[in-house]
CSV table of C-alpha atoms in Angstrom, one decimal:
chain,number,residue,atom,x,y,z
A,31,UNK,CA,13.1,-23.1,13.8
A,32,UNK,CA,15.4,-24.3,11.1
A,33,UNK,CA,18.0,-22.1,9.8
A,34,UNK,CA,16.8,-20.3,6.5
A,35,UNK,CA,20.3,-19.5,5.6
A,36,UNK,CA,20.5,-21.2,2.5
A,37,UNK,CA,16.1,-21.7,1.9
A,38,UNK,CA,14.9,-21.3,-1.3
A,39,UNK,CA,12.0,-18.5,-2.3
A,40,UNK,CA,10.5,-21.8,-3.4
A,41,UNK,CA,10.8,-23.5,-0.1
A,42,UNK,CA,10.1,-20.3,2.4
A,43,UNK,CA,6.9,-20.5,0.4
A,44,UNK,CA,6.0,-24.0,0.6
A,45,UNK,CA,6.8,-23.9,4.6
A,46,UNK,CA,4.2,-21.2,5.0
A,47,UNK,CA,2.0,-22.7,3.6
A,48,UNK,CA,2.7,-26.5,4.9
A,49,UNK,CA,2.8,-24.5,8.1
A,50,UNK,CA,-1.0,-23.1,7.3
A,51,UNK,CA,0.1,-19.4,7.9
A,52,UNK,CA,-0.8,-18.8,4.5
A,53,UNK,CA,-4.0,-19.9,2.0
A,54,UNK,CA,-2.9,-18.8,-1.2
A,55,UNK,CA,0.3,-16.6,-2.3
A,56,UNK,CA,1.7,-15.1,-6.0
A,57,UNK,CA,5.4,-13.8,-5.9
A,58,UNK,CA,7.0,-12.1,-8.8
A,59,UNK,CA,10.4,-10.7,-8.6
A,60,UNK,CA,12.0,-8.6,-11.7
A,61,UNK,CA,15.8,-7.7,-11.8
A,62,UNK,CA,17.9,-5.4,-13.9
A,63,UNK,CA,14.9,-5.0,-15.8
A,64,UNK,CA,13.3,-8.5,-16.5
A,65,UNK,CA,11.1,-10.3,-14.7
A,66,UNK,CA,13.5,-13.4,-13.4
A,67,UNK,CA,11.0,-15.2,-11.0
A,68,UNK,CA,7.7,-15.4,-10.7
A,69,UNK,CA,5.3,-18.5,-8.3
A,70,UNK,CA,2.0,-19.4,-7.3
A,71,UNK,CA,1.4,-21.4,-4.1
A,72,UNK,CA,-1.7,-22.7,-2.4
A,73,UNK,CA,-5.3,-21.8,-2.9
A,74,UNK,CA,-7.2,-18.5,-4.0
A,75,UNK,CA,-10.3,-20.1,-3.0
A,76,UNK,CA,-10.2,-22.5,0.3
A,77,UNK,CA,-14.1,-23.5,0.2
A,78,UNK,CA,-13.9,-24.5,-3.6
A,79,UNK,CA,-10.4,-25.6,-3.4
A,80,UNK,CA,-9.6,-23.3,-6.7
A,81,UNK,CA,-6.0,-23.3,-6.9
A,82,UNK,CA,-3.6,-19.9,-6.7
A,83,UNK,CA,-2.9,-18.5,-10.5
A,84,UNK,CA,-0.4,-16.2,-11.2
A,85,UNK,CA,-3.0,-14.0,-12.6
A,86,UNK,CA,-5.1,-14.2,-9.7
A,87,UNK,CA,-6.9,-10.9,-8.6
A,88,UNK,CA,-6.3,-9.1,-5.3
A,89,UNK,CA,-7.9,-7.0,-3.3
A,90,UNK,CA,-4.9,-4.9,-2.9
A,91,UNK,CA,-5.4,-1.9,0.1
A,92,UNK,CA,-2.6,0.0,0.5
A,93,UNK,CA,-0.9,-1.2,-2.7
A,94,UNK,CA,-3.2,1.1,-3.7
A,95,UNK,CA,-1.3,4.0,-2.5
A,96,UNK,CA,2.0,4.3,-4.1
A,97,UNK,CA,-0.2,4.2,-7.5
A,98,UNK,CA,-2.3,7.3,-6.3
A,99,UNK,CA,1.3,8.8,-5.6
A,100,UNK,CA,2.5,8.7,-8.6
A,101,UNK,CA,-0.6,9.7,-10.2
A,102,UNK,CA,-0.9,13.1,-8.2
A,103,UNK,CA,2.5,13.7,-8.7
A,104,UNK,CA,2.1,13.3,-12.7
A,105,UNK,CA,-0.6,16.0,-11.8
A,106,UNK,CA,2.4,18.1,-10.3
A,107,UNK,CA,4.3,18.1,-13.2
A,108,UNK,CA,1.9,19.0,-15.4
A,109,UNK,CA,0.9,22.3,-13.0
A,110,UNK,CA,-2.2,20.7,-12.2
A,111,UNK,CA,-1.5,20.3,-8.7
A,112,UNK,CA,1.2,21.6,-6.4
A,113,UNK,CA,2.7,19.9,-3.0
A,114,UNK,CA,2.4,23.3,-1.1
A,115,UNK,CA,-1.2,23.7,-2.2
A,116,UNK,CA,-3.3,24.1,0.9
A,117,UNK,CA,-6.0,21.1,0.4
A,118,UNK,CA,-8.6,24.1,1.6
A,119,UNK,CA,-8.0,25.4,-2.0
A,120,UNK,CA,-9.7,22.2,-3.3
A,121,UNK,CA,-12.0,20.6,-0.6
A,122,UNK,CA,-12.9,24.4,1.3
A,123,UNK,CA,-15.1,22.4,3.5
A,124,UNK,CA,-11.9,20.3,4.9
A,125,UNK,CA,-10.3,22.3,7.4
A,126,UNK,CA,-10.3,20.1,10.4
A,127,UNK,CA,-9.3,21.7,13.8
A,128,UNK,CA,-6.9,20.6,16.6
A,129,UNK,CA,-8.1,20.3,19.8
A,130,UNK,CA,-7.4,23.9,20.7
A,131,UNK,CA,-9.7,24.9,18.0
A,132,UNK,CA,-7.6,26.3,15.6
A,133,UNK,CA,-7.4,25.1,11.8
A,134,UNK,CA,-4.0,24.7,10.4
A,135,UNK,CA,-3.4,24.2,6.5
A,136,UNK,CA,-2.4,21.0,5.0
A,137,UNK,CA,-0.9,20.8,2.1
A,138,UNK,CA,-0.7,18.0,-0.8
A,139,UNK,CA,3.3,17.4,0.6
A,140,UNK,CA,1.6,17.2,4.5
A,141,UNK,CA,-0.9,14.3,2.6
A,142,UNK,CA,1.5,12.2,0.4
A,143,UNK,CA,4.1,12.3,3.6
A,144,UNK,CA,1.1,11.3,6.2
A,145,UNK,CA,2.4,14.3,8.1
A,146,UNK,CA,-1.3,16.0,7.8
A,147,UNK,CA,-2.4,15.3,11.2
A,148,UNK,CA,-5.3,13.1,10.1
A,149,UNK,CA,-4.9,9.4,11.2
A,150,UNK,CA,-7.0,6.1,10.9
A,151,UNK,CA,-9.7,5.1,12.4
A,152,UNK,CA,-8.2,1.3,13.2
A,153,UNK,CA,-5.6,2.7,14.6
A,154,UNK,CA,-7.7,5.0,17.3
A,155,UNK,CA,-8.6,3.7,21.0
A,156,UNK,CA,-12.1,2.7,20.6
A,157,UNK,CA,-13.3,5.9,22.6
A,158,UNK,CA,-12.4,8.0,20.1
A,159,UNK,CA,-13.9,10.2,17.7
A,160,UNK,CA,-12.8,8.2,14.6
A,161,UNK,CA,-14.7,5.4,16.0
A,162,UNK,CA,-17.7,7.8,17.1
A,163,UNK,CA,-17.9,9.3,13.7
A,164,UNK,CA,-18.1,6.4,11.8
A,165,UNK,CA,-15.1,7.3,9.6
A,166,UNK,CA,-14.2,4.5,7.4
A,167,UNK,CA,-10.6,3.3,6.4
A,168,UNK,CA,-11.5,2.9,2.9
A,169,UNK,CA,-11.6,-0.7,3.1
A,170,UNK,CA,-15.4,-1.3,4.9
A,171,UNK,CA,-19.2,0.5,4.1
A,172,UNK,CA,-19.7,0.0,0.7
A,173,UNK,CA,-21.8,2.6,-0.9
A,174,UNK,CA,-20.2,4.9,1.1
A,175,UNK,CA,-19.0,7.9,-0.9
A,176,UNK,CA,-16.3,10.8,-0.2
A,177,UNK,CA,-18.5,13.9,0.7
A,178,UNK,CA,-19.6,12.0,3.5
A,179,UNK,CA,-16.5,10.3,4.7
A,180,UNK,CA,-14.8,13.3,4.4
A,181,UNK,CA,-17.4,15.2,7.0
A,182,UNK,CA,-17.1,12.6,9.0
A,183,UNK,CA,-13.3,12.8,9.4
A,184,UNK,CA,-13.1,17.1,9.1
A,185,UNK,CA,-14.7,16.3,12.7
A,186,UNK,CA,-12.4,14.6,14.3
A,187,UNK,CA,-9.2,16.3,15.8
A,188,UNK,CA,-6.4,16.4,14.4
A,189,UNK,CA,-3.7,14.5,16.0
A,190,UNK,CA,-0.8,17.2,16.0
A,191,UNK,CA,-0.3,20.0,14.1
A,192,UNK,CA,1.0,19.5,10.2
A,193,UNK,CA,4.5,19.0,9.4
A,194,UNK,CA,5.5,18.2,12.9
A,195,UNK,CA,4.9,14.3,13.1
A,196,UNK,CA,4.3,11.3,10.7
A,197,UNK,CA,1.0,9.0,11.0
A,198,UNK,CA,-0.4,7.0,8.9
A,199,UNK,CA,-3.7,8.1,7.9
A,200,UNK,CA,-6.3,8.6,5.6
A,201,UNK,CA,-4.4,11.1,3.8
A,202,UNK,CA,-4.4,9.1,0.7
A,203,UNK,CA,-8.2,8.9,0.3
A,204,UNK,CA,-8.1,13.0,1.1
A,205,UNK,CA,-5.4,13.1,-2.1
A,206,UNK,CA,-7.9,11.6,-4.3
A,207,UNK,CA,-10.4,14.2,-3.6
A,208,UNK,CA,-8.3,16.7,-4.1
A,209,UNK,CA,-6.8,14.9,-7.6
A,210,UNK,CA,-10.6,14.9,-8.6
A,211,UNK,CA,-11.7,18.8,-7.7
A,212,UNK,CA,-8.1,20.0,-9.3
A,213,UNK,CA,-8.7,18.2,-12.2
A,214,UNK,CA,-12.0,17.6,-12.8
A,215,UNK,CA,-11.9,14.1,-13.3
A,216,UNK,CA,-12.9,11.3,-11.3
A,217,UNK,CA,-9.8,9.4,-9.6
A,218,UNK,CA,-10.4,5.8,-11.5
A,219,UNK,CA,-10.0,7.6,-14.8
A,220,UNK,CA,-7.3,9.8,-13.6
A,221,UNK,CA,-5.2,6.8,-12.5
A,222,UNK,CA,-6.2,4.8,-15.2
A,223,UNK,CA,-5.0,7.7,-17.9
A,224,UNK,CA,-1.7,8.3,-16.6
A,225,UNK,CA,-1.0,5.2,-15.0
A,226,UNK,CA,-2.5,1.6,-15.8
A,227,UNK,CA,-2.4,2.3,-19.2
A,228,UNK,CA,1.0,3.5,-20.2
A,229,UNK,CA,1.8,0.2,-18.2
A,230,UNK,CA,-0.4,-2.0,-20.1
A,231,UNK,CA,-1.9,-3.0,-16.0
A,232,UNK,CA,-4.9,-4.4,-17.7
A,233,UNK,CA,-6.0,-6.0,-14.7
A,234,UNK,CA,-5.7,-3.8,-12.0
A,235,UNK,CA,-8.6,-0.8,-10.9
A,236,UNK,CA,-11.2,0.4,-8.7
A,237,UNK,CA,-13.2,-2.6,-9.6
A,238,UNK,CA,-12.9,-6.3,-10.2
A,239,UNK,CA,-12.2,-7.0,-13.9
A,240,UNK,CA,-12.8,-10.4,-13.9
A,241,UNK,CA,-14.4,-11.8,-10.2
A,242,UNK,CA,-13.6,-15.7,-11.4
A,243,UNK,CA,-10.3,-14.7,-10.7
A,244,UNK,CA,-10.8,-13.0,-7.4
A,245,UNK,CA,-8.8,-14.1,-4.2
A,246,UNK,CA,-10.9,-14.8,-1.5
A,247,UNK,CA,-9.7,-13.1,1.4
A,248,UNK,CA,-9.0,-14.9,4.9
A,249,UNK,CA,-7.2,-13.5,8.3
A,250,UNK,CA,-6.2,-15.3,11.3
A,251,UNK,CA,-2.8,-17.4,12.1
A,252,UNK,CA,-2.4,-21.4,11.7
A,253,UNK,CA,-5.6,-23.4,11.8
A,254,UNK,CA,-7.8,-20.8,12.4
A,255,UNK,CA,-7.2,-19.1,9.4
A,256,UNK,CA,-11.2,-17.5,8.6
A,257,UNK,CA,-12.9,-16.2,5.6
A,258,UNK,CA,-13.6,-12.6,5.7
A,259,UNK,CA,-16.9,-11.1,5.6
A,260,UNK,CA,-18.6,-8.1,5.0
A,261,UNK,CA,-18.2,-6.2,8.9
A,262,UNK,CA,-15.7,-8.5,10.3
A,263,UNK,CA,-13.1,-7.0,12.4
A,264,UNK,CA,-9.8,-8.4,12.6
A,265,UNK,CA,-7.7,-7.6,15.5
A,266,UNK,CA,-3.8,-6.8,14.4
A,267,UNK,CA,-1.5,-6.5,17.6
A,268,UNK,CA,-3.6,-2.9,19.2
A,269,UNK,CA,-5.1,-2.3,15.6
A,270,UNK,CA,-8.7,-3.5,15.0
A,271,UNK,CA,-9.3,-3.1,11.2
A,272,UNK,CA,-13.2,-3.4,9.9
A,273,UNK,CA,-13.1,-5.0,6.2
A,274,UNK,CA,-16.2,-5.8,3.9
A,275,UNK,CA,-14.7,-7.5,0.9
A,276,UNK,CA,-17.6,-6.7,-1.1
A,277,UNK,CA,-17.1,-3.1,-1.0
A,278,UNK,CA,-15.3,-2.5,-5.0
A,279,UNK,CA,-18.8,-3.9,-6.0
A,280,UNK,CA,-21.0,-1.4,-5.2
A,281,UNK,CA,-20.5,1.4,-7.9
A,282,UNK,CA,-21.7,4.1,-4.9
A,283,UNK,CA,-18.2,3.0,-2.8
A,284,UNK,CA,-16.1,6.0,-2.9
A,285,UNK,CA,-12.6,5.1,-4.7
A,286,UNK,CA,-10.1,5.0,-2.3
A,287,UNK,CA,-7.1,6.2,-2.4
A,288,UNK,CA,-5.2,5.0,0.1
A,289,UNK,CA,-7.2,0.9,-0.3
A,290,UNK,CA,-9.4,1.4,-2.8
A,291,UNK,CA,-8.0,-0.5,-5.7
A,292,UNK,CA,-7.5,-4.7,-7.3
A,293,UNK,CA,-5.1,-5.8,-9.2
A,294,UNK,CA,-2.5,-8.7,-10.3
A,295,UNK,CA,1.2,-9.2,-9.0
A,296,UNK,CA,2.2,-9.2,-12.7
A,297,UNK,CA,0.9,-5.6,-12.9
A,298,UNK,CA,2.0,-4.1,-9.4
A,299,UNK,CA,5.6,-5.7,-11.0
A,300,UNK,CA,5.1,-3.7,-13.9
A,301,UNK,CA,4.5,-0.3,-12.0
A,302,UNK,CA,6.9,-1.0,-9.4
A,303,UNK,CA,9.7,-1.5,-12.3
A,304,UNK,CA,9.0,1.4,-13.6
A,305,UNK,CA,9.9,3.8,-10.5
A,306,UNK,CA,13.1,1.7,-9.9
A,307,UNK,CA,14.0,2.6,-13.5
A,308,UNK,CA,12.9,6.7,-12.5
A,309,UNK,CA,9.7,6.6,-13.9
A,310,UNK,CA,10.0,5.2,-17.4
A,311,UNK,CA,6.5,5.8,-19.5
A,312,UNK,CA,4.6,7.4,-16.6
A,313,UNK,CA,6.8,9.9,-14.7
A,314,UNK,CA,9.7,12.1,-15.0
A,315,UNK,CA,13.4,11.0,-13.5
A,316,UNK,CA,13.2,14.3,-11.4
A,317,UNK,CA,9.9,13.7,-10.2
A,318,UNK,CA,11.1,10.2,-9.2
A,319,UNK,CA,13.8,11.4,-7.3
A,320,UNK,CA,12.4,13.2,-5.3
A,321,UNK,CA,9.2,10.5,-4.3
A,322,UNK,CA,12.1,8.1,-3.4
A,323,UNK,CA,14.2,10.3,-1.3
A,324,UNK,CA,14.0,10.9,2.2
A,325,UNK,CA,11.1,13.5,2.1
A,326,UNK,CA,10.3,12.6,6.3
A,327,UNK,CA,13.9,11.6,7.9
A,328,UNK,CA,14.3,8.7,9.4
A,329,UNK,CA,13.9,9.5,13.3
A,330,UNK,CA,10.8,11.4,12.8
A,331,UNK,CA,8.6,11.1,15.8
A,332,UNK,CA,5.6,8.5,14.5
A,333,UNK,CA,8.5,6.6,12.6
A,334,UNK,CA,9.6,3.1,12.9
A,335,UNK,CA,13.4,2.8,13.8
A,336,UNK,CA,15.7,2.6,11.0
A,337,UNK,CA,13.1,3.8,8.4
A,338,UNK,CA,12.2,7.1,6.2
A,339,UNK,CA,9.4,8.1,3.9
A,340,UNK,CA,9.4,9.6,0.7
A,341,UNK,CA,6.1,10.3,-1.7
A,342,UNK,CA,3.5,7.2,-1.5
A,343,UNK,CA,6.1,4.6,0.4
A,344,UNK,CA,8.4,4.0,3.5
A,345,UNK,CA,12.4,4.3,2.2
A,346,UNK,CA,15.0,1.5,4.4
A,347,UNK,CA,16.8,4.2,5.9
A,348,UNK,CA,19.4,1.9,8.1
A,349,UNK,CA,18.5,-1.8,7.7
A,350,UNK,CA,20.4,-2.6,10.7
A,351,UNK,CA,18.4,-0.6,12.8
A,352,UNK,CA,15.1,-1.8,11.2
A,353,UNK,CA,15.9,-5.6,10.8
A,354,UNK,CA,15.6,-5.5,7.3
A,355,UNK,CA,17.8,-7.7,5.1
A,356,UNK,CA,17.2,-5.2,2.3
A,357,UNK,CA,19.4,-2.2,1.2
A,358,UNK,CA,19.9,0.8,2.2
A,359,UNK,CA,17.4,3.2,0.2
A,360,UNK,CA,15.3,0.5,-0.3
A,361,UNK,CA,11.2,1.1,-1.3
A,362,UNK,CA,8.6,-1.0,1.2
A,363,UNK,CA,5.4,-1.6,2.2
A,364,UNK,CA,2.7,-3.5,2.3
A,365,UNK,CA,-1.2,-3.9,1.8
A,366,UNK,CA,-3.7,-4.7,5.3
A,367,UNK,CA,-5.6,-7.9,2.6
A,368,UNK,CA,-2.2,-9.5,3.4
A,369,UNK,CA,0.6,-8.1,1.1
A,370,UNK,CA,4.3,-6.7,0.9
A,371,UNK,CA,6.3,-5.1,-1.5
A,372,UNK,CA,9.7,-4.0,-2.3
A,373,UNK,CA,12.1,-2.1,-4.3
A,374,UNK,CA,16.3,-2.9,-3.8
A,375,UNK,CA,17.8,-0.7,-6.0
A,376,UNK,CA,21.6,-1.8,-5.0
A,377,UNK,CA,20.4,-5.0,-6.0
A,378,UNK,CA,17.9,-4.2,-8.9
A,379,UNK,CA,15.6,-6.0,-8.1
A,380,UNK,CA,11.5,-5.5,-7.5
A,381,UNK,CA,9.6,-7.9,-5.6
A,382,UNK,CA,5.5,-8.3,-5.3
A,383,UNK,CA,4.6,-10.3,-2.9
A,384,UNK,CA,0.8,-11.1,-2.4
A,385,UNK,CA,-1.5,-13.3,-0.7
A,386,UNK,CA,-4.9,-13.5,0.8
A,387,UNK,CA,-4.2,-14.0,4.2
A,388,UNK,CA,-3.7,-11.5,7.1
A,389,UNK,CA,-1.7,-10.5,8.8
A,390,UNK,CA,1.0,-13.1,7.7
A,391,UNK,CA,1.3,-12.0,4.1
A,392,UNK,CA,1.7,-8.2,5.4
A,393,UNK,CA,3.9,-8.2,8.1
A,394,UNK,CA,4.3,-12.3,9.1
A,395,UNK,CA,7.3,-14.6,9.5
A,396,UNK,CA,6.7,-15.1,5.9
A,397,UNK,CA,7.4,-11.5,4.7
A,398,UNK,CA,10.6,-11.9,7.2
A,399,UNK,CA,12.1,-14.9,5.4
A,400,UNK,CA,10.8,-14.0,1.7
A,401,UNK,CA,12.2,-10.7,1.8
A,402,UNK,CA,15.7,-12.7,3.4
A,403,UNK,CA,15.7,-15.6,0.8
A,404,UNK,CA,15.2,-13.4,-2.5
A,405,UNK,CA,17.9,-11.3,-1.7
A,406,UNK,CA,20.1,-14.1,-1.0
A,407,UNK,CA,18.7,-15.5,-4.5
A,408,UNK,CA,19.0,-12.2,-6.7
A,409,UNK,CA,22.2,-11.0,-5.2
A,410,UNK,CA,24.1,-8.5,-7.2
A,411,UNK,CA,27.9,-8.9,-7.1
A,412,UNK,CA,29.7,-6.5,-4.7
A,413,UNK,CA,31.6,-5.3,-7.5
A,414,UNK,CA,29.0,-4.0,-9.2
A,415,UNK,CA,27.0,-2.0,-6.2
């Protein structure tokens, strides 16, 4: 491996994708308030050889969730909502049980902190109930909708009682219920009002807004890189994750919360700048604060070394300990179509990285030596920290 001491975002990229780890990437970085960087590499569409744009369209997953975040906790500070709101309140039919048959209550905090007990299905042993129910992750069975999702998953166990553990779950998708009965409103619009369009994210939704634009999504590693299809499971390490790409274009799909939405770097740069800056035109710099500070401490049981969680995203805790070149207090995470993000706010800077391959553009080498040569690229002098 040659040492990437002194590579180039511009040349990390074009090694991953000379390597074939990658089809197709867009990587926009912002700092101290302006967008300073922003590259297309490769191809959004392998079969018909249409070349990445910078405005290309993603599926995005779990980018989704940090949006939904900050949407329900707009809905907090405008006493719509409240974190220690038992969901019961709002869903009455969701009070799934632990295995000893009683029904604890969790709360909106238990959901945006995945400490609710619930969990995903791709991340269950195949024997278990997530798997015998038929729950879906929000990213396969289109035309499924949230009633029955949701009675699928108040079946299941919980994992451990609420407030004692962090897992990530389907949590998000049970926020956007409760967003929707608190409010009245359906989630798209309730994003989309408070939001997408104080942030002028003109491309980004629960739907495709323009499917000539679409990334085609493809998973595998090197040569074997393989279009993804409607049902096609993709093993990741011990998780087995179901997609069908199709499933934003069936009006019936339920809007997920936690995967649910598609969208442009450009805009996720746009949202992501505007919670480094505490919430300029969408949220308040209290309400901010408290979504990006340690709300789940780092050495939680369920947590990865060195890392926290706050409201909607995991917070670099120690970087040491979790092999992150980024800083400490640092915003991350990623999307399971092949995606990363971050949020340095030592150095100022916000990064969007996406691309349509899996695993590589989530958690891959590339991620590794992206994240690496932008902050070596960005750097803000000490004196200034």
């Amino acid at each position: 491996m040659n040492d990437l001491q002194d590579e180039t975002p511009e040349a990390v990229m074009d090694a991953a994708i000379a390597r074939h780890d990658l089809v197709g990437a867009v990587v926009c970085v912002a700092q101290d308030g302006q967008q300073v960087w922003q590259r297309s590499v490769g191809l959004a569409d392998r079969d018909n050889a249409r070349p990445m744009q910078e405005d290309t369209i993603f599926l995005l997953a779990s980018v989704t969730k940090p949006v939904v975040a900050a949407a329900a906790m707009k809905l907090v500070e405008q006493n719509l909502l409240h974190l220690e709101d038992p969901v019961s309140r709002w869903l009455p039919s969701f009070r799934p049980e632990l295995r000893d048959g009683s029904a604890p209550e969790i709360t909106v905090r238990h959901l945006l902190t995945h400490m609710s007990g619930l969990s995903y299905r791709f991340s269950e042993s195949l024997h278990s109930p997530y798997h015998a129910l038929n729950v879906s992750d929000g990213l396969d069975q289109p035309g499924l909708s949230l009633e029955e999702n949701l009675s699928r998953l108040v079946q299941a166990p919980l994992r451990f009682v609420p407030g004692t553990r962090w897992r990530y779950s389907l949590a998000m998708d049970v926020l956007g219920g409760v967003m929707s009965a608190a409010t009245g409103e359906k989630l798209p619009k309730l994003v989309e009002d408070i939001i997408l369009s104080p942030l002028n994210m003109i491309d980004t939704g629960f739907s495709v807004v323009d499917h000539k634009r679409l990334a085609v999504p493809y998973a595998g590693d090197g040569r074997n890189l393989v279009k993804i299809s409607d049902g096609m499971t993709v093993t990741m390490g011990a998780e087995k994750v179901i997609f069908a790409p199709s499933r934003l274009d069936n009006s019936a799909s339920y809007p997920s919360g936690g995967a649910g939405m598609a969208g442009t770097a450009g805009d996720i740069l746009r949202f992501l700048e505007a919670i480094r800056l505490f919430g300029r035109g969408i949220l308040s710099k209290d309400t901010v604060a408290a979504m990006v500070a340690e709300q789940v401490p780092a050495g939680t049981r369920g947590l990865s070394a060195g890392k926290a969680f706050g409201y909607g995203w995991g917070i670099i805790s120690d970087p040491e300990a979790a092999i992150s070149p980024l800083s400490p207090g640092s915003l991350q995470w990623g999307g399971v179509y092949g995606h990363n993000w971050f949020i340095d706010p030592l150095r100022k800077l916000s990064c969007v990285i996406l691309t349509n391959t899996t695993p590589e553009g989530m958690s891959g080498r590339f991620v590794q030596d992206m994240q690496k040569a932008i902050c070596r690229s960005f750097e803000v002098p000490q004196d200034e920290f």
